[in-house]
PDB file of C-alpha atoms in Angstrom:
ATOM      1  CA  PHE V 152      98.382  97.759 123.869  1.00  0.00           C
ATOM      2  CA  TRP V 153      99.060 100.469 121.273  1.00  0.00           C
ATOM      3  CA  GLU V 154     102.801 100.147 121.755  1.00  0.00           C
ATOM      4  CA  ILE V 155     102.514  96.628 120.302  1.00  0.00           C
ATOM      5  CA  ILE V 156     100.793  98.053 117.209  1.00  0.00           C
ATOM      6  CA  ILE V 157     103.522 100.687 116.783  1.00  0.00           C
ATOM      7  CA  MET V 158     106.250  98.063 117.160  1.00  0.00           C
ATOM      8  CA  THR V 159     104.454  95.858 114.597  1.00  0.00           C
ATOM      9  CA  ARG V 160     104.371  98.781 112.167  1.00  0.00           C
ATOM     10  CA  LYS V 161     108.093  99.352 112.656  1.00  0.00           C
ATOM     11  CA  LEU V 162     108.797  95.640 112.222  1.00  0.00           C
ATOM     12  CA  CYS V 163     106.831  95.642 108.961  1.00  0.00           C
ATOM     13  CA  ILE V 164     108.901  98.578 107.689  1.00  0.00           C
ATOM     14  CA  VAL V 165     112.129  96.768 108.620  1.00  0.00           C
ATOM     15  CA  LEU V 166     110.917  93.627 106.837  1.00  0.00           C
ATOM     16  CA  VAL V 167     110.062  95.678 103.740  1.00  0.00           C
ATOM     17  CA  LYS V 168     113.582  97.099 103.771  1.00  0.00           C
ATOM     18  CA  ALA V 169     115.144  93.660 104.293  1.00  0.00           C
ATOM     19  CA  PHE V 170     113.239  91.850 101.543  1.00  0.00           C
ATOM     20  CA  ASN V 171     113.486  94.631  98.941  1.00  0.00           C
ATOM     21  CA  SER V 172     117.063  95.693  99.612  1.00  0.00           C
ATOM     22  CA  SER V 173     118.034  95.926  95.937  1.00  0.00           C
ATOM     23  CA  GLU V 174     115.004  97.926  94.786  1.00  0.00           C
ATOM     24  CA  PRO V 175     114.606 101.319  96.477  1.00  0.00           C
ATOM     25  CA  LYS V 176     111.390 102.219  94.628  1.00  0.00           C
ATOM     26  CA  SER V 177     109.757  98.988  95.727  1.00  0.00           C
ATOM     27  CA  GLN V 178     110.888  99.664  99.294  1.00  0.00           C
ATOM     28  CA  ALA V 179     109.290 103.106  99.226  1.00  0.00           C
ATOM     29  CA  ASP V 180     106.068 101.786  97.671  1.00  0.00           C
ATOM     30  CA  TRP V 181     105.668  99.054 100.291  1.00  0.00           C
ATOM     31  CA  THR V 182     106.630 101.439 103.101  1.00  0.00           C
ATOM     32  CA  ILE V 183     103.940 103.876 101.944  1.00  0.00           C
ATOM     33  CA  ALA V 184     101.442 100.996 101.946  1.00  0.00           C
ATOM     34  CA  VAL V 185     102.393 100.096 105.536  1.00  0.00           C
ATOM     35  CA  LEU V 186     102.166 103.748 106.635  1.00  0.00           C
ATOM     36  CA  VAL V 187      98.789 104.283 104.940  1.00  0.00           C
ATOM     37  CA  ILE V 188      97.391 101.202 106.691  1.00  0.00           C
ATOM     38  CA  ALA V 189      98.845 102.453 109.986  1.00  0.00           C
ATOM     39  CA  ALA V 190      97.323 105.914 109.468  1.00  0.00           C
ATOM     40  CA  VAL V 191      93.882 104.488 108.676  1.00  0.00           C
ATOM     41  CA  VAL V 192      93.969 102.166 111.689  1.00  0.00           C
ATOM     42  CA  HIS V 193      95.137 105.027 113.899  1.00  0.00           C
ATOM     43  CA  ALA V 194      92.404 107.376 112.637  1.00  0.00           C
ATOM     44  CA  LYS V 195      89.720 104.734 113.199  1.00  0.00           C
ATOM     45  CA  THR V 196      90.815 103.630 116.677  1.00  0.00           C
ATOM     46  CA  LYS V 197      92.077 106.927 118.191  1.00  0.00           C
ATOM     47  CA  PRO V 198      94.124 104.953 120.725  1.00  0.00           C
ATOM     48  CA  PHE V 199      95.207 107.780 122.998  1.00  0.00           C
ATOM     49  CA  VAL V 200      92.911 109.078 125.726  1.00  0.00           C
ATOM     50  CA  CYS V 201      92.223 112.807 126.005  1.00  0.00           C
ATOM     51  CA  TYR V 202      92.614 114.585 129.322  1.00  0.00           C
ATOM     52  CA  ASP V 203      88.878 114.851 130.064  1.00  0.00           C
ATOM     53  CA  CYS V 204      88.318 111.130 129.572  1.00  0.00           C
ATOM     54  CA  LEU V 205      91.471 110.333 131.517  1.00  0.00           C
ATOM     55  CA  LYS V 206      90.219 112.447 134.394  1.00  0.00           C
ATOM     56  CA  GLN V 207      86.953 110.487 134.350  1.00  0.00           C
ATOM     57  CA  ARG V 208      89.004 107.253 134.309  1.00  0.00           C
ATOM     58  CA  LYS V 209      87.533 106.094 131.005  1.00  0.00           C
ATOM     59  CA  LYS V 210      89.453 103.384 129.215  1.00  0.00           C
ATOM     60  CA  ARG V 211      88.331 104.413 125.721  1.00  0.00           C
ATOM     61  CA  CYS V 212      87.932 107.875 124.283  1.00  0.00           C
ATOM     62  CA  LYS V 213      86.165 109.023 121.122  1.00  0.00           C
ATOM     63  CA  HIS V 214      87.842 112.454 121.106  1.00  0.00           C
ATOM     64  CA  TRP V 215      90.992 113.435 119.247  1.00  0.00           C
ATOM     65  CA  SER V 216      93.683 113.819 121.882  1.00  0.00           C
ATOM     66  CA  ALA V 217      96.844 115.834 121.319  1.00  0.00           C
ATOM     67  CA  ASN V 218      98.820 112.587 120.986  1.00  0.00           C
ATOM     68  CA  ASP V 219      96.381 111.253 118.362  1.00  0.00           C
ATOM     69  CA  LYS V 220      96.791 114.398 116.300  1.00  0.00           C
ATOM     70  CA  LEU V 221     100.556 114.331 116.617  1.00  0.00           C
ATOM     71  CA  GLU V 222     100.891 110.638 115.696  1.00  0.00           C
ATOM     72  CA  LEU V 223      98.602 110.995 112.678  1.00  0.00           C
ATOM     73  CA  GLY V 224     100.461 114.124 111.575  1.00  0.00           C
ATOM     74  CA  VAL V 225     103.780 112.274 111.713  1.00  0.00           C
ATOM     75  CA  LEU V 226     102.369 109.373 109.698  1.00  0.00           C
ATOM     76  CA  VAL V 227     100.927 111.682 107.027  1.00  0.00           C
ATOM     77  CA  GLY V 228     104.183 113.660 106.889  1.00  0.00           C
ATOM     78  CA  SER V 229     106.158 110.447 106.397  1.00  0.00           C
ATOM     79  CA  ILE V 230     103.831 109.364 103.598  1.00  0.00           C
ATOM     80  CA  LEU V 231     104.236 112.735 101.838  1.00  0.00           C
ATOM     81  CA  VAL V 232     108.026 112.652 102.120  1.00  0.00           C
ATOM     82  CA  LEU V 233     108.195 109.117 100.718  1.00  0.00           C
ATOM     83  CA  ALA V 234     105.789 109.976  97.899  1.00  0.00           C
ATOM     84  CA  PHE V 235     107.922 112.943  96.936  1.00  0.00           C
ATOM     85  CA  GLY V 236     111.047 110.784  97.157  1.00  0.00           C
ATOM     86  CA  ILE V 237     109.537 108.316  94.691  1.00  0.00           C
ATOM     87  CA  GLU V 238     108.712 111.120  92.276  1.00  0.00           C
ATOM     88  CA  ASN V 239     112.211 112.533  92.603  1.00  0.00           C
ATOM     89  CA  PHE V 240     113.822 109.070  92.239  1.00  0.00           C
ATOM     90  CA  GLU V 241     111.982 108.341  89.000  1.00  0.00           C
ATOM     91  CA  GLY V 242     113.388 111.502  87.479  1.00  0.00           C
ATOM     92  CA  GLY V 243     111.611 114.138  85.533  1.00  0.00           C
ATOM     93  CA  ASP V 244     111.737 117.800  84.681  1.00  0.00           C
ATOM     94  CA  SER V 245     113.902 119.433  87.341  1.00  0.00           C
ATOM     95  CA  THR V 246     111.955 122.723  87.374  1.00  0.00           C
ATOM     96  CA  ILE V 247     108.667 120.906  87.913  1.00  0.00           C
ATOM     97  CA  LEU V 248     110.265 118.733  90.583  1.00  0.00           C
ATOM     98  CA  GLY V 249     111.727 121.817  92.248  1.00  0.00           C
ATOM     99  CA  ALA V 250     108.333 123.519  92.312  1.00  0.00           C
ATOM    100  CA  LEU V 251     106.658 120.314  93.507  1.00  0.00           C
ATOM    101  CA  MET V 252     109.310 119.948  96.194  1.00  0.00           C
ATOM    102  CA  LEU V 253     108.686 123.490  97.399  1.00  0.00           C
ATOM    103  CA  VAL V 254     104.918 122.917  97.503  1.00  0.00           C
ATOM    104  CA  VAL V 255     105.204 119.569  99.316  1.00  0.00           C
ATOM    105  CA  ILE V 256     107.704 120.928 101.850  1.00  0.00           C
ATOM    106  CA  SER V 257     105.525 124.002 102.438  1.00  0.00           C
ATOM    107  CA  ILE V 258     102.367 121.939 102.911  1.00  0.00           C
ATOM    108  CA  THR V 259     104.158 119.464 105.174  1.00  0.00           C
ATOM    109  CA  THR V 260     105.633 122.282 107.237  1.00  0.00           C
ATOM    110  CA  CYS V 261     102.242 123.990 107.548  1.00  0.00           C
ATOM    111  CA  LEU V 262     100.577 120.723 108.557  1.00  0.00           C
ATOM    112  CA  LEU V 263     103.293 120.006 111.095  1.00  0.00           C
ATOM    113  CA  LEU V 264     103.037 123.508 112.560  1.00  0.00           C
ATOM    114  CA  PHE V 265      99.240 123.203 112.670  1.00  0.00           C
ATOM    115  CA  VAL V 266      99.463 119.868 114.485  1.00  0.00           C
ATOM    116  CA  LEU V 267     102.103 121.157 116.899  1.00  0.00           C
ATOM    117  CA  TRP V 268     100.117 124.333 117.590  1.00  0.00           C
ATOM    118  CA  GLY V 269      96.967 122.288 118.232  1.00  0.00           C
ATOM    119  CA  ALA V 270      98.883 119.946 120.523  1.00  0.00           C
ATOM    120  CA  TYR V 271     100.346 122.945 122.373  1.00  0.00           C
ATOM    121  CA  LYS V 272      96.893 124.505 122.804  1.00  0.00           C
ATOM    122  CA  ASP V 273      95.456 121.200 124.010  1.00  0.00           C
ATOM    123  CA  GLN V 274      98.307 120.762 126.485  1.00  0.00           C
ATOM    124  CA  LYS V 275      97.827 124.314 127.747  1.00  0.00           C
ATOM    125  CA  LYS V 276      94.086 123.742 128.150  1.00  0.00           C
ATOM    126  CA  GLU V 277      94.684 120.462 129.956  1.00  0.00           C
ATOM    127  CA  ARG V 278      97.196 122.091 132.323  1.00  0.00           C
ATOM    128  CA  LYS V 279      94.694 124.833 133.067  1.00  0.00           C
ATOM    129  CA  LYS V 280      92.014 122.241 133.880  1.00  0.00           C
ATOM    130  CA  LEU V 281      94.465 120.355 136.048  1.00  0.00           C
ATOM    131  CA  MET V 282      95.183 123.452 138.127  1.00  0.00           C
ATOM    132  CA  GLN V 283      91.481 123.971 138.884  1.00  0.00           C
TER     133      GLN V 283
END
Protein backbone atom coordinates (compact mmCIF):
# COMPACT_ATOMS: atom_id res chain seq x y z
CA PHE A 1 0.00 0.00 0.00
CA TRP A 2 2.93 2.36 0.60
CA GLU A 3 3.64 2.61 -3.11
CA ILE A 4 0.27 4.36 -3.46
CA ILE A 5 1.32 6.92 -0.83
CA ILE A 6 4.63 7.54 -2.63
CA MET A 7 2.86 7.95 -5.97
CA THR A 8 0.39 10.37 -4.33
CA ARG A 9 3.30 12.41 -2.98
CA LYS A 10 4.86 12.55 -6.44
CA LEU A 11 1.52 13.51 -7.99
CA CYS A 12 1.15 16.34 -5.47
CA ILE A 13 4.62 17.63 -6.39
CA VAL A 14 3.73 17.51 -10.10
CA LEU A 15 0.48 19.38 -9.42
CA VAL A 16 2.38 22.02 -7.44
CA LYS A 17 4.72 22.48 -10.39
CA ALA A 18 1.83 22.63 -12.87
CA PHE A 19 -0.28 25.16 -10.99
CA ASN A 20 2.60 27.45 -9.96
CA SER A 21 4.57 27.33 -13.19
CA SER A 22 5.27 31.07 -13.29
CA GLU A 23 6.41 31.42 -9.68
CA PRO A 24 9.46 29.33 -8.76
CA LYS A 25 9.53 30.45 -5.11
CA SER A 26 5.91 29.43 -4.64
CA GLN A 27 6.68 26.08 -6.26
CA ALA A 28 9.54 25.48 -3.84
CA ASP A 29 7.46 26.56 -0.83
CA TRP A 30 4.58 24.22 -1.70
CA THR A 31 6.98 21.39 -2.56
CA ILE A 32 8.63 21.77 0.85
CA ALA A 33 5.17 21.63 2.45
CA VAL A 34 4.38 18.39 0.58
CA LEU A 35 7.75 16.87 1.53
CA VAL A 36 7.42 17.86 5.20
CA ILE A 37 3.98 16.23 5.35
CA ALA A 38 5.40 13.14 3.64
CA ALA A 39 8.32 12.99 6.09
CA VAL A 40 6.04 13.29 9.12
CA VAL A 41 3.67 10.62 7.81
CA HIS A 42 6.62 8.36 7.01
CA ALA A 43 8.18 8.84 10.46
CA LYS A 44 4.86 8.09 12.18
CA THR A 45 3.92 5.01 10.15
CA LYS A 46 7.35 3.40 9.51
CA PRO A 47 5.88 1.51 6.55
CA PHE A 48 8.77 -0.82 5.80
CA VAL A 49 9.22 -4.05 7.75
CA CYS A 50 12.59 -4.85 9.32
CA TYR A 51 14.22 -8.22 8.74
CA ASP A 52 13.39 -9.65 12.18
CA CYS A 53 9.70 -8.86 11.83
CA LEU A 54 9.70 -10.10 8.25
CA LYS A 55 11.22 -13.37 9.40
CA GLN A 56 8.43 -13.71 11.97
CA ARG A 57 5.91 -12.94 9.20
CA LYS A 58 4.57 -9.86 10.96
CA LYS A 59 2.61 -7.46 8.80
CA ARG A 60 3.47 -4.36 10.85
CA CYS A 61 6.76 -3.41 12.42
CA LYS A 62 7.54 -0.77 15.04
CA HIS A 63 11.30 -0.82 14.36
CA TRP A 64 13.22 1.46 12.03
CA SER A 65 14.20 -0.67 9.05
CA ALA A 66 17.04 0.24 6.72
CA ASN A 67 14.50 1.28 4.07
CA ASP A 68 12.68 3.54 6.56
CA LYS A 69 15.93 5.29 7.42
CA LEU A 70 16.90 5.67 3.78
CA GLU A 71 13.50 7.03 2.69
CA LEU A 72 13.37 9.53 5.56
CA GLY A 73 16.95 10.60 4.85
CA VAL A 74 16.10 11.27 1.21
CA LEU A 75 13.03 13.30 2.19
CA VAL A 76 14.99 15.40 4.70
CA GLY A 77 17.80 15.91 2.18
CA SER A 78 15.30 17.10 -0.42
CA ILE A 79 13.77 19.53 2.06
CA LEU A 80 17.21 20.96 2.92
CA VAL A 81 18.17 21.38 -0.73
CA LEU A 82 14.91 23.17 -1.53
CA ALA A 83 15.22 25.39 1.54
CA PHE A 84 18.71 26.39 0.50
CA GLY A 85 17.50 26.98 -3.05
CA ILE A 86 14.85 29.39 -1.77
CA GLU A 87 17.44 31.29 0.24
CA ASN A 88 19.76 31.45 -2.76
CA PHE A 89 16.90 32.48 -5.11
CA GLU A 90 15.87 35.39 -2.91
CA GLY A 91 19.38 36.79 -3.09
CA GLY A 92 21.52 38.08 -0.33
CA ASP A 93 25.11 38.53 0.69
CA SER A 94 27.13 36.15 -1.47
CA THR A 95 29.74 35.40 1.23
CA ILE A 96 27.05 34.48 3.74
CA LEU A 97 25.27 32.39 1.12
CA GLY A 98 28.54 30.70 0.21
CA ALA A 99 29.22 29.83 3.84
CA LEU A 100 25.62 28.71 4.33
CA MET A 101 25.86 26.60 1.19
CA LEU A 102 29.01 24.93 2.46
CA VAL A 103 27.40 24.20 5.84
CA VAL A 104 24.17 22.85 4.32
CA ILE A 105 26.03 20.68 1.80
CA SER A 106 28.34 19.37 4.54
CA ILE A 107 25.46 18.56 6.88
CA THR A 108 23.46 16.95 4.08
CA THR A 109 26.46 14.89 3.00
CA CYS A 110 27.13 13.78 6.59
CA LEU A 111 23.48 12.85 7.09
CA LEU A 112 23.41 10.94 3.82
CA LEU A 113 26.61 9.08 4.68
CA PHE A 114 25.25 8.32 8.16
CA VAL A 115 22.02 6.95 6.71
CA LEU A 116 23.86 4.93 4.06
CA TRP A 117 26.31 3.54 6.63
CA GLY A 118 23.43 2.57 8.93
CA ALA A 119 21.60 0.93 6.04
CA TYR A 120 24.78 -0.94 5.07
CA LYS A 121 25.29 -2.15 8.64
CA ASP A 122 21.65 -3.23 8.88
CA GLN A 123 21.89 -5.09 5.57
CA LYS A 124 25.09 -6.80 6.70
CA LYS A 125 23.47 -7.81 9.99
CA GLU A 126 20.40 -9.10 8.20
CA ARG A 127 22.53 -11.14 5.77
CA LYS A 128 24.42 -12.62 8.70
CA LYS A 129 21.14 -13.62 10.38
CA LEU A 130 19.90 -15.09 7.13
CA MET A 131 22.95 -17.32 6.84
CA GLN A 132 22.37 -18.79 10.31
